[in-house]
mmCIF file of C-alpha atoms in Angstrom:
data_model
loop_
_atom_site.group_PDB
_atom_site.id
_atom_site.type_symbol
_atom_site.label_atom_id
_atom_site.label_comp_id
_atom_site.label_asym_id
_atom_site.label_seq_id
_atom_site.Cartn_x
_atom_site.Cartn_y
_atom_site.Cartn_z
ATOM 1 C CA MET A 1 54.160 -2.823 166.900
ATOM 2 C CA SER A 2 56.309 -5.929 166.914
ATOM 3 C CA ILE A 3 59.467 -7.165 168.583
ATOM 4 C CA ALA A 4 60.020 -9.655 165.757
ATOM 5 C CA PRO A 5 63.378 -8.262 164.556
ATOM 6 C CA ALA A 6 64.896 -9.069 167.948
ATOM 7 C CA VAL A 7 63.883 -12.731 168.058
ATOM 8 C CA ARG A 8 64.788 -15.996 166.392
ATOM 9 C CA LEU A 9 62.141 -17.413 164.109
ATOM 10 C CA PRO A 10 61.758 -21.158 163.606
ATOM 11 C CA THR A 11 63.534 -22.368 160.514
ATOM 12 C CA GLN A 12 61.313 -23.071 157.542
ATOM 13 C CA ASP A 13 62.433 -26.677 157.114
ATOM 14 C CA PHE A 14 61.077 -28.073 160.366
ATOM 15 C CA ALA A 15 58.751 -31.057 160.110
ATOM 16 C CA PRO A 16 55.755 -31.309 162.450
ATOM 17 C CA THR A 17 55.723 -34.420 164.617
ATOM 18 C CA THR A 18 52.884 -36.409 166.145
ATOM 19 C CA HIS A 19 52.496 -38.332 169.380
ATOM 20 C CA LYS A 20 49.332 -40.034 170.651
ATOM 21 C CA GLY A 21 47.199 -38.097 168.208
ATOM 22 C CA LEU A 22 48.612 -34.656 169.036
ATOM 23 C CA ILE A 23 50.476 -32.609 166.446
ATOM 24 C CA TYR A 24 53.588 -30.662 167.444
ATOM 25 C CA PRO A 25 53.873 -28.040 164.675
ATOM 26 C CA PHE A 26 57.447 -27.000 165.488
ATOM 27 C CA GLY A 27 58.798 -30.522 165.248
ATOM 28 C CA GLY A 28 60.686 -30.398 168.539
ATOM 29 C CA GLN A 29 62.291 -27.007 167.958
ATOM 30 C CA GLU A 30 62.433 -24.865 171.075
ATOM 31 C CA PRO A 31 64.079 -21.618 172.146
ATOM 32 C CA ALA A 32 67.664 -22.017 173.289
ATOM 33 C CA PRO A 33 68.680 -20.581 176.690
ATOM 34 C CA GLY A 34 68.870 -16.820 176.444
ATOM 35 C CA GLU A 35 66.847 -16.711 173.212
ATOM 36 C CA THR A 36 63.221 -16.299 172.226
ATOM 37 C CA MET A 37 61.332 -18.046 169.464
ATOM 38 C CA SER A 38 58.294 -16.856 167.516
ATOM 39 C CA VAL A 39 55.292 -19.181 167.594
ATOM 40 C CA ARG A 40 52.803 -16.772 165.999
ATOM 41 C CA PRO A 41 53.101 -13.126 164.921
ATOM 42 C CA GLY A 42 53.303 -11.107 168.122
ATOM 43 C CA ILE A 43 53.873 -14.149 170.382
ATOM 44 C CA GLN A 44 57.352 -15.168 171.545
ATOM 45 C CA TRP A 45 58.355 -18.235 173.541
ATOM 46 C CA VAL A 46 60.929 -18.305 176.354
ATOM 47 C CA ARG A 47 61.916 -21.565 178.055
ATOM 48 C CA LEU A 48 63.524 -21.525 181.519
ATOM 49 C CA HIS A 49 65.185 -24.289 183.516
ATOM 50 C CA ILE A 50 63.537 -25.330 186.769
ATOM 51 C CA PRO A 51 64.726 -27.955 189.267
ATOM 52 C CA GLY A 52 62.868 -31.253 189.444
ATOM 53 C CA PRO A 53 61.464 -33.749 186.951
ATOM 54 C CA LEU A 54 59.675 -31.182 184.764
ATOM 55 C CA ARG A 55 63.063 -29.563 183.980
ATOM 56 C CA HIS A 56 61.621 -26.447 182.340
ATOM 57 C CA VAL A 57 58.747 -23.951 182.305
ATOM 58 C CA ASN A 58 57.431 -21.971 179.339
ATOM 59 C CA CYS A 59 56.883 -18.212 179.400
ATOM 60 C CA TRP A 60 55.163 -16.178 176.682
ATOM 61 C CA LEU A 61 55.719 -12.619 175.467
ATOM 62 C CA LEU A 62 52.787 -10.899 173.740
ATOM 63 C CA ASP A 63 53.298 -7.675 171.793
ATOM 64 C CA ASP A 64 51.583 -4.908 173.746
ATOM 65 C CA THR A 65 51.202 -1.150 174.037
ATOM 66 C CA ASP A 66 50.364 0.959 177.076
ATOM 67 C CA ALA A 67 50.446 4.651 177.978
ATOM 68 C CA ARG A 68 54.262 4.567 177.975
ATOM 69 C CA GLY A 69 54.545 3.043 174.513
ATOM 70 C CA ASP A 70 55.357 -0.324 172.957
ATOM 71 C CA GLY A 71 56.422 -3.345 174.927
ATOM 72 C CA VAL A 72 55.349 -6.885 175.766
ATOM 73 C CA ALA A 73 52.929 -8.470 178.192
ATOM 74 C CA LEU A 74 54.716 -11.314 179.975
ATOM 75 C CA ILE A 75 52.871 -14.538 180.832
ATOM 76 C CA ASP A 76 54.636 -16.328 183.738
ATOM 77 C CA THR A 77 58.260 -15.926 184.789
ATOM 78 C CA GLY A 78 59.936 -19.086 186.033
ATOM 79 C CA MET A 79 61.135 -19.742 189.569
ATOM 80 C CA ASN A 80 63.227 -17.421 191.715
ATOM 81 C CA THR A 81 66.524 -19.174 191.049
ATOM 82 C CA ASP A 82 69.936 -17.928 189.953
ATOM 83 C CA SER A 83 69.488 -19.798 186.669
ATOM 84 C CA ALA A 84 66.172 -18.146 185.812
ATOM 85 C CA ARG A 85 67.327 -14.657 186.790
ATOM 86 C CA ASP A 86 70.514 -15.074 184.748
ATOM 87 C CA THR A 87 68.505 -16.193 181.714
ATOM 88 C CA TRP A 88 66.232 -13.157 181.916
ATOM 89 C CA LYS A 89 69.226 -10.851 182.322
ATOM 90 C CA THR A 90 70.770 -12.412 179.211
ATOM 91 C CA LEU A 91 67.530 -11.799 177.344
ATOM 92 C CA TRP A 92 67.303 -8.159 178.451
ATOM 93 C CA ARG A 93 70.908 -7.600 177.351
ATOM 94 C CA GLY A 94 70.399 -9.422 174.053
ATOM 95 C CA PRO A 95 67.234 -10.302 172.105
ATOM 96 C CA LEU A 96 64.977 -8.240 174.388
ATOM 97 C CA ALA A 97 67.295 -5.262 174.834
ATOM 98 C CA GLY A 98 65.156 -2.158 175.172
ATOM 99 C CA VAL A 99 61.911 -4.132 175.356
ATOM 100 C CA ARG A 100 59.737 -3.212 178.344
ATOM 101 C CA VAL A 101 57.193 -5.392 180.156
ATOM 102 C CA THR A 102 53.865 -3.550 180.086
ATOM 103 C CA ARG A 103 52.107 -5.976 182.455
ATOM 104 C CA MET A 104 53.005 -9.149 184.298
ATOM 105 C CA ILE A 105 50.310 -11.828 183.949
ATOM 106 C CA GLY A 106 50.473 -14.871 186.215
ATOM 107 C CA THR A 107 48.482 -17.937 185.189
ATOM 108 C CA HIS A 108 48.564 -19.368 188.727
ATOM 109 C CA PHE A 109 50.403 -19.123 192.039
ATOM 110 C CA HIS A 110 52.898 -21.991 191.692
ATOM 111 C CA PRO A 111 56.461 -20.693 192.086
ATOM 112 C CA ASP A 112 57.698 -22.010 188.744
ATOM 113 C CA HIS A 113 55.153 -19.665 187.169
ATOM 114 C CA ILE A 114 55.251 -16.525 189.354
ATOM 115 C CA GLY A 115 58.539 -16.940 191.207
ATOM 116 C CA LEU A 116 59.983 -13.837 189.542
ATOM 117 C CA ALA A 117 56.743 -11.900 189.069
ATOM 118 C CA GLY A 118 57.538 -9.372 191.793
ATOM 119 C CA TRP A 119 61.044 -8.887 190.398
ATOM 120 C CA MET A 120 59.618 -8.274 186.922
ATOM 121 C CA CYS A 121 56.996 -5.831 188.210
ATOM 122 C CA ASP A 122 59.656 -3.866 190.079
ATOM 123 C CA ARG A 123 62.149 -3.884 187.213
ATOM 124 C CA HIS A 124 59.648 -2.653 184.626
ATOM 125 C CA ALA A 125 57.171 -0.720 186.809
ATOM 126 C CA ALA A 126 54.585 -3.136 185.455
ATOM 127 C CA PRO A 127 51.267 -4.054 187.099
ATOM 128 C CA LEU A 128 50.615 -7.628 188.205
ATOM 129 C CA VAL A 129 47.559 -9.294 186.646
ATOM 130 C CA MET A 130 46.102 -12.439 188.256
ATOM 131 C CA THR A 131 42.892 -13.993 189.491
ATOM 132 C CA ARG A 132 42.042 -13.245 193.107
ATOM 133 C CA GLY A 133 42.313 -16.857 194.253
ATOM 134 C CA GLU A 134 45.818 -17.237 192.859
ATOM 135 C CA TRP A 135 47.084 -13.888 194.153
ATOM 136 C CA LEU A 136 45.671 -14.412 197.645
ATOM 137 C CA THR A 137 47.044 -17.953 197.849
ATOM 138 C CA ALA A 138 50.517 -16.748 196.908
ATOM 139 C CA ARG A 139 50.348 -13.902 199.420
ATOM 140 C CA MET A 140 49.119 -16.287 202.131
ATOM 141 C CA LEU A 141 51.930 -18.773 201.572
ATOM 142 C CA VAL A 142 54.554 -16.043 201.726
ATOM 143 C CA ALA A 143 53.042 -14.522 204.872
ATOM 144 C CA ASP A 144 52.655 -17.904 206.579
ATOM 145 C CA ALA A 145 56.367 -18.755 206.462
ATOM 146 C CA ARG A 146 57.492 -19.743 209.969
ATOM 147 C CA ASP A 147 60.278 -21.596 211.723
ATOM 148 C CA ALA A 148 58.415 -24.778 212.670
ATOM 149 C CA VAL A 149 56.019 -26.903 210.656
ATOM 150 C CA PRO A 150 52.462 -26.344 212.001
ATOM 151 C CA SER A 151 50.931 -29.107 214.069
ATOM 152 C CA GLU A 152 47.982 -29.238 211.644
ATOM 153 C CA MET A 153 50.346 -30.156 208.838
ATOM 154 C CA ILE A 154 51.946 -32.932 210.861
ATOM 155 C CA ALA A 155 48.486 -34.290 211.691
ATOM 156 C CA PHE A 156 47.607 -34.140 207.972
ATOM 157 C CA TRP A 157 50.704 -36.135 207.043
ATOM 158 C CA ARG A 158 49.992 -38.665 209.756
ATOM 159 C CA GLY A 159 46.387 -38.941 208.634
ATOM 160 C CA ALA A 160 47.589 -39.769 205.118
ATOM 161 C CA GLY A 161 49.679 -42.627 206.508
ATOM 162 C CA TRP A 162 53.181 -41.162 206.679
ATOM 163 C CA ASP A 163 55.525 -42.878 209.088
ATOM 164 C CA ASP A 164 57.740 -41.127 211.656
ATOM 165 C CA ALA A 165 60.777 -41.062 209.371
ATOM 166 C CA GLN A 166 58.822 -39.475 206.515
ATOM 167 C CA ILE A 167 57.388 -36.837 208.834
ATOM 168 C CA ALA A 168 60.807 -36.084 210.304
ATOM 169 C CA HIS A 169 62.289 -35.674 206.809
ATOM 170 C CA ALA A 170 59.527 -33.234 205.849
ATOM 171 C CA GLU A 171 59.855 -31.324 209.122
ATOM 172 C CA ALA A 172 63.571 -30.858 208.511
ATOM 173 C CA ARG A 173 62.747 -28.940 205.329
ATOM 174 C CA GLY A 174 60.906 -26.316 207.376
ATOM 175 C CA TRP A 175 57.875 -24.209 206.574
ATOM 176 C CA ALA A 176 59.288 -21.346 204.514
ATOM 177 C CA GLY A 177 60.038 -23.120 201.246
ATOM 178 C CA PHE A 178 57.554 -21.130 199.157
ATOM 179 C CA ARG A 179 58.901 -17.764 200.281
ATOM 180 C CA LYS A 180 62.434 -18.794 199.333
ATOM 181 C CA ILE A 181 61.582 -19.381 195.676
ATOM 182 C CA VAL A 182 59.357 -16.380 194.970
ATOM 183 C CA THR A 183 60.298 -12.708 195.000
ATOM 184 C CA PRO A 184 58.012 -10.397 197.018
ATOM 185 C CA LEU A 185 54.782 -9.699 195.147
ATOM 186 C CA PRO A 186 53.406 -6.169 194.822
ATOM 187 C CA LEU A 187 50.918 -5.166 197.520
ATOM 188 C CA GLY A 188 48.315 -4.527 194.837
ATOM 189 C CA TYR A 189 47.309 -6.319 191.666
ATOM 190 C CA SER A 190 44.821 -6.120 188.800
ATOM 191 C CA ARG A 191 42.149 -8.796 189.119
ATOM 192 C CA ILE A 192 40.887 -10.911 186.220
ATOM 193 C CA VAL A 193 37.891 -13.253 186.352
ATOM 194 C CA HIS A 194 36.409 -15.876 184.072
ATOM 195 C CA GLY A 195 34.775 -14.253 181.059
ATOM 196 C CA ASP A 196 36.928 -11.120 181.103
ATOM 197 C CA THR A 197 38.531 -9.840 177.927
ATOM 198 C CA LEU A 198 42.137 -8.643 178.077
ATOM 199 C CA THR A 199 43.118 -6.486 175.129
ATOM 200 C CA ILE A 200 46.843 -7.029 174.621
ATOM 201 C CA GLY A 201 48.215 -5.131 171.665
ATOM 202 C CA ASP A 202 45.499 -5.465 169.056
ATOM 203 C CA VAL A 203 44.331 -8.908 170.275
ATOM 204 C CA ALA A 204 41.279 -9.474 172.483
ATOM 205 C CA TRP A 205 42.148 -12.405 174.745
ATOM 206 C CA GLN A 206 39.321 -14.152 176.590
ATOM 207 C CA VAL A 207 40.024 -15.236 180.177
ATOM 208 C CA ILE A 208 39.072 -18.851 180.921
ATOM 209 C CA VAL A 209 39.448 -19.867 184.559
ATOM 210 C CA GLY A 210 39.963 -23.474 185.561
ATOM 211 C CA SER A 211 40.467 -25.200 188.885
ATOM 212 C CA GLY A 212 41.766 -28.412 190.403
ATOM 213 C CA HIS A 213 45.466 -27.898 189.770
ATOM 214 C CA SER A 214 45.244 -24.539 191.541
ATOM 215 C CA PRO A 215 42.376 -22.415 192.896
ATOM 216 C CA GLU A 216 41.584 -20.090 189.961
ATOM 217 C CA HIS A 217 44.007 -20.835 187.145
ATOM 218 C CA ALA A 218 43.784 -18.324 184.269
ATOM 219 C CA CYS A 219 44.068 -19.395 180.638
ATOM 220 C CA LEU A 220 43.997 -16.895 177.759
ATOM 221 C CA TYR A 221 42.176 -17.662 174.520
ATOM 222 C CA ASP A 222 42.438 -15.706 171.271
ATOM 223 C CA PRO A 223 39.490 -16.851 169.118
ATOM 224 C CA VAL A 224 40.632 -14.903 166.059
ATOM 225 C CA GLY A 225 44.221 -16.174 166.052
ATOM 226 C CA ALA A 226 43.125 -19.610 167.355
ATOM 227 C CA VAL A 227 45.634 -19.676 170.254
ATOM 228 C CA LEU A 228 45.129 -20.934 173.813
ATOM 229 C CA ILE A 229 47.717 -20.033 176.453
ATOM 230 C CA ALA A 230 46.936 -22.945 178.740
ATOM 231 C CA GLY A 231 49.444 -22.727 181.593
ATOM 232 C CA ASP A 232 49.200 -25.979 183.524
ATOM 233 C CA GLN A 233 45.511 -26.630 182.841
ATOM 234 C CA VAL A 234 46.407 -28.557 179.671
ATOM 235 C CA LEU A 235 49.796 -30.210 179.291
ATOM 236 C CA PRO A 236 50.642 -32.355 176.259
ATOM 237 C CA ARG A 237 52.287 -35.446 177.755
ATOM 238 C CA ILE A 238 51.542 -35.494 181.480
ATOM 239 C CA SER A 239 48.512 -34.773 183.596
ATOM 240 C CA PRO A 240 48.988 -31.852 185.995
ATOM 241 C CA ASN A 241 49.089 -32.636 189.684
ATOM 242 C CA ILE A 242 45.613 -32.544 191.244
ATOM 243 C CA SER A 243 46.074 -32.426 195.008
ATOM 244 C CA LEU A 244 43.999 -32.188 198.156
ATOM 245 C CA GLY A 245 45.837 -30.114 200.750
ATOM 246 C CA VAL A 246 45.721 -29.066 204.357
ATOM 247 C CA THR A 247 44.326 -25.599 203.600
ATOM 248 C CA GLU A 248 41.020 -27.001 202.287
ATOM 249 C CA PRO A 249 40.840 -30.636 203.383
ATOM 250 C CA GLU A 250 37.144 -31.116 202.528
ATOM 251 C CA ALA A 251 37.479 -29.738 198.975
ATOM 252 C CA ASP A 252 36.978 -31.783 195.809
ATOM 253 C CA PRO A 253 39.847 -30.701 193.518
ATOM 254 C CA LEU A 254 39.398 -33.624 191.138
ATOM 255 C CA GLY A 255 35.729 -32.769 190.706
ATOM 256 C CA GLU A 256 36.740 -29.187 189.954
ATOM 257 C CA TRP A 257 39.275 -30.528 187.453
ATOM 258 C CA PHE A 258 36.608 -32.514 185.608
ATOM 259 C CA ALA A 259 34.423 -29.395 185.447
ATOM 260 C CA SER A 260 37.358 -27.380 184.097
ATOM 261 C CA ILE A 261 37.985 -29.940 181.367
ATOM 262 C CA ALA A 262 34.344 -29.608 180.319
ATOM 263 C CA ARG A 263 34.682 -25.820 180.251
ATOM 264 C CA LEU A 264 37.798 -25.967 178.082
ATOM 265 C CA LYS A 265 36.017 -28.313 175.649
ATOM 266 C CA GLN A 266 34.068 -25.195 174.578
ATOM 267 C CA VAL A 267 37.292 -23.911 172.951
ATOM 268 C CA PRO A 268 37.611 -25.156 169.343
ATOM 269 C CA ASP A 269 39.739 -28.236 168.875
ATOM 270 C CA ASP A 270 42.057 -26.733 166.254
ATOM 271 C CA VAL A 271 43.654 -24.035 168.420
ATOM 272 C CA LEU A 272 47.405 -23.882 168.950
ATOM 273 C CA VAL A 273 47.869 -24.770 172.619
ATOM 274 C CA LEU A 274 50.753 -23.045 174.409
ATOM 275 C CA PRO A 275 51.292 -25.072 177.607
ATOM 276 C CA GLY A 276 53.212 -24.228 180.758
ATOM 277 C CA HIS A 277 55.442 -27.278 180.255
ATOM 278 C CA GLY A 278 56.173 -29.283 177.125
ATOM 279 C CA ASP A 279 55.892 -28.154 173.507
ATOM 280 C CA PRO A 280 53.109 -26.251 171.725
ATOM 281 C CA PHE A 281 50.608 -28.611 170.136
ATOM 282 C CA THR A 282 47.260 -28.950 168.396
ATOM 283 C CA GLY A 283 44.580 -31.485 169.256
ATOM 284 C CA LEU A 284 43.047 -29.845 172.332
ATOM 285 C CA HIS A 285 39.955 -32.012 172.609
ATOM 286 C CA ARG A 286 41.876 -35.256 172.213
ATOM 287 C CA ARG A 287 44.172 -34.205 175.042
ATOM 288 C CA LEU A 288 41.304 -33.093 177.284
ATOM 289 C CA ASP A 289 39.519 -36.385 176.677
ATOM 290 C CA ALA A 290 42.680 -38.343 177.471
ATOM 291 C CA MET A 291 43.210 -36.508 180.762
ATOM 292 C CA ASP A 292 39.576 -36.971 181.741
ATOM 293 C CA ARG A 293 39.667 -40.669 180.870
ATOM 294 C CA GLU A 294 42.945 -41.237 182.731
ATOM 295 C CA HIS A 295 41.620 -39.880 186.007
ATOM 296 C CA ARG A 296 38.278 -41.669 185.738
ATOM 297 C CA GLU A 297 40.050 -44.961 185.083
ATOM 298 C CA ARG A 298 42.209 -44.354 188.150
ATOM 299 C CA LEU A 299 39.081 -43.768 190.214
ATOM 300 C CA ASP A 300 37.584 -47.039 189.040
ATOM 301 C CA GLU A 301 40.779 -48.963 189.833
ATOM 302 C CA LEU A 302 40.995 -47.307 193.214
ATOM 303 C CA ALA A 303 37.402 -48.188 194.068
ATOM 304 C CA VAL A 304 38.205 -51.876 193.455
ATOM 305 C CA PHE A 305 41.406 -51.590 195.498
ATOM 306 C CA LEU A 306 39.409 -50.246 198.444
ATOM 307 C CA ALA A 307 37.616 -53.557 198.916
ATOM 308 C CA GLU A 308 39.854 -53.609 201.998
ATOM 309 C CA PRO A 309 40.511 -50.445 204.030
ATOM 310 C CA ARG A 310 43.527 -48.506 202.725
ATOM 311 C CA ARG A 311 45.458 -45.389 203.634
ATOM 312 C CA SER A 312 46.474 -42.745 201.124
ATOM 313 C CA VAL A 313 50.049 -44.043 200.989
ATOM 314 C CA ASP A 314 48.768 -47.558 200.266
ATOM 315 C CA CYS A 315 47.239 -46.294 197.022
ATOM 316 C CA PHE A 316 50.420 -45.066 195.356
ATOM 317 C CA GLY A 317 50.992 -48.294 193.460
ATOM 318 C CA ARG A 318 47.519 -48.169 191.912
ATOM 319 C CA LEU A 319 47.744 -44.484 190.993
ATOM 320 C CA PHE A 320 51.341 -43.996 189.888
ATOM 321 C CA ARG A 321 52.824 -47.419 189.153
ATOM 322 C CA ARG A 322 56.306 -46.234 190.098
ATOM 323 C CA ALA A 323 58.332 -45.727 193.228
ATOM 324 C CA ILE A 324 57.636 -42.539 195.164
ATOM 325 C CA GLY A 325 60.722 -41.063 196.808
ATOM 326 C CA PRO A 326 60.911 -38.432 199.550
ATOM 327 C CA ASP A 327 60.980 -35.518 197.102
ATOM 328 C CA MET A 328 57.710 -36.596 195.461
ATOM 329 C CA LEU A 329 55.950 -37.844 198.579
ATOM 330 C CA GLY A 330 53.997 -34.641 199.208
ATOM 331 C CA MET A 331 52.654 -34.355 195.672
ATOM 332 C CA ALA A 332 51.827 -38.055 195.500
ATOM 333 C CA THR A 333 49.982 -37.859 198.814
ATOM 334 C CA GLY A 334 47.974 -34.842 197.678
ATOM 335 C CA GLU A 335 47.005 -36.547 194.429
ATOM 336 C CA ALA A 336 46.020 -39.783 196.178
ATOM 337 C CA LEU A 337 43.894 -37.859 198.662
ATOM 338 C CA ALA A 338 42.205 -35.961 195.813
ATOM 339 C CA HIS A 339 41.158 -39.247 194.205
ATOM 340 C CA LEU A 340 40.017 -40.723 197.513
ATOM 341 C CA ARG A 341 38.038 -37.586 198.282
ATOM 342 C CA ARG A 342 36.390 -37.768 194.862
ATOM 343 C CA LEU A 343 35.272 -41.327 195.596
ATOM 344 C CA GLU A 344 33.772 -40.035 198.851
ATOM 345 C CA VAL A 345 31.900 -37.269 197.008
ATOM 346 C CA GLU A 346 30.586 -39.778 194.455
ATOM 347 C CA GLY A 347 29.363 -42.022 197.282
ATOM 348 C CA ARG A 348 31.739 -44.823 196.304
ATOM 349 C CA ALA A 349 33.957 -44.777 199.416
ATOM 350 C CA VAL A 350 33.878 -43.789 203.054
ATOM 351 C CA ARG A 351 36.650 -42.603 205.383
ATOM 352 C CA GLU A 352 37.210 -43.674 208.967
ATOM 353 C CA THR A 353 39.788 -42.158 211.333
ATOM 354 C CA ILE A 354 41.618 -44.583 213.614
ATOM 355 C CA ASP A 355 44.319 -43.216 215.949
ATOM 356 C CA GLY A 356 44.711 -40.163 213.730
ATOM 357 C CA VAL A 357 45.108 -42.158 210.502
ATOM 358 C CA TRP A 358 42.549 -42.038 207.681
ATOM 359 C CA TRP A 359 41.334 -45.365 206.327
ATOM 360 C CA TYR A 360 39.207 -45.537 203.181
ATOM 361 C CA ARG A 361 37.006 -48.406 202.081
ATOM 362 C CA ALA A 362 34.652 -48.873 199.146
ATOM 363 C CA LEU A 363 30.880 -48.836 199.562
#
């Protein structure tokens, strides 16, 4: 079974490109809006626009068969926006006309990845497949939508060093943002865990679960075809956001991220990596090493910077080296707190609370 006749294949005259030791085998080619592009036999690539600096998210269609016949398993969906829904409708009227989704697989709970998962499940009568941590987190965030920002969140922002104007700006955005950009998820789902094998079509995909960027992020690895569907665990040009949040303030997401990098190093280096953002590439181990090194260097710089007590917001210049505006303040704060927390766990820093504000200093 194959949907190949309905899709656009890359032209045969493309030239692979390289950047910082990674090889991009399609030379910058990408699927146009409303089209799909073959990256391997039985694997199609869809790219959807999303708001914000990332600009797009990648979705993957894997040839599949279930009790109702041939179709595709869909990996991630894009955000619940008019643009994304219109693109999918164009695809179902055009290149994917008559093609049914057999199962909806979500790599992780972020809305640019599962924003339309419920819509897809309903449209195709397809089951939702996710890890428990991702599914429960998504369900919790939808259920927790409320009119006013919780007092715990305001205290968290204040602890990180936000001023009154920054808190007021965030409060004005409300506490239902997640629910607005995801369609309702099914009440039930099919759970996957690390080490599972998902047979999709005639391919046995191994489930590799990582953490740090999200609670239980699922990657899919085909050892025979040498393909890794990496979601946001491995991105080619940027490091995914690693944030400490209000729901688990004593966690160590950066430590979990380091452990996940080590786990992914067990995948052979020569696989074709299909990331959630950016272009497919090869050079997995080089990229994992670069991400690991980048964060460890940031920790070392931060430890020196904490010779004097600092708040989370004071650390932005050392971590990001660019201005942080209101739209990026939450993510920047979460990432700074994750690094500060990691220094605490390593015994290199200590936190003191003064008038509700957290101050960190090196040991």
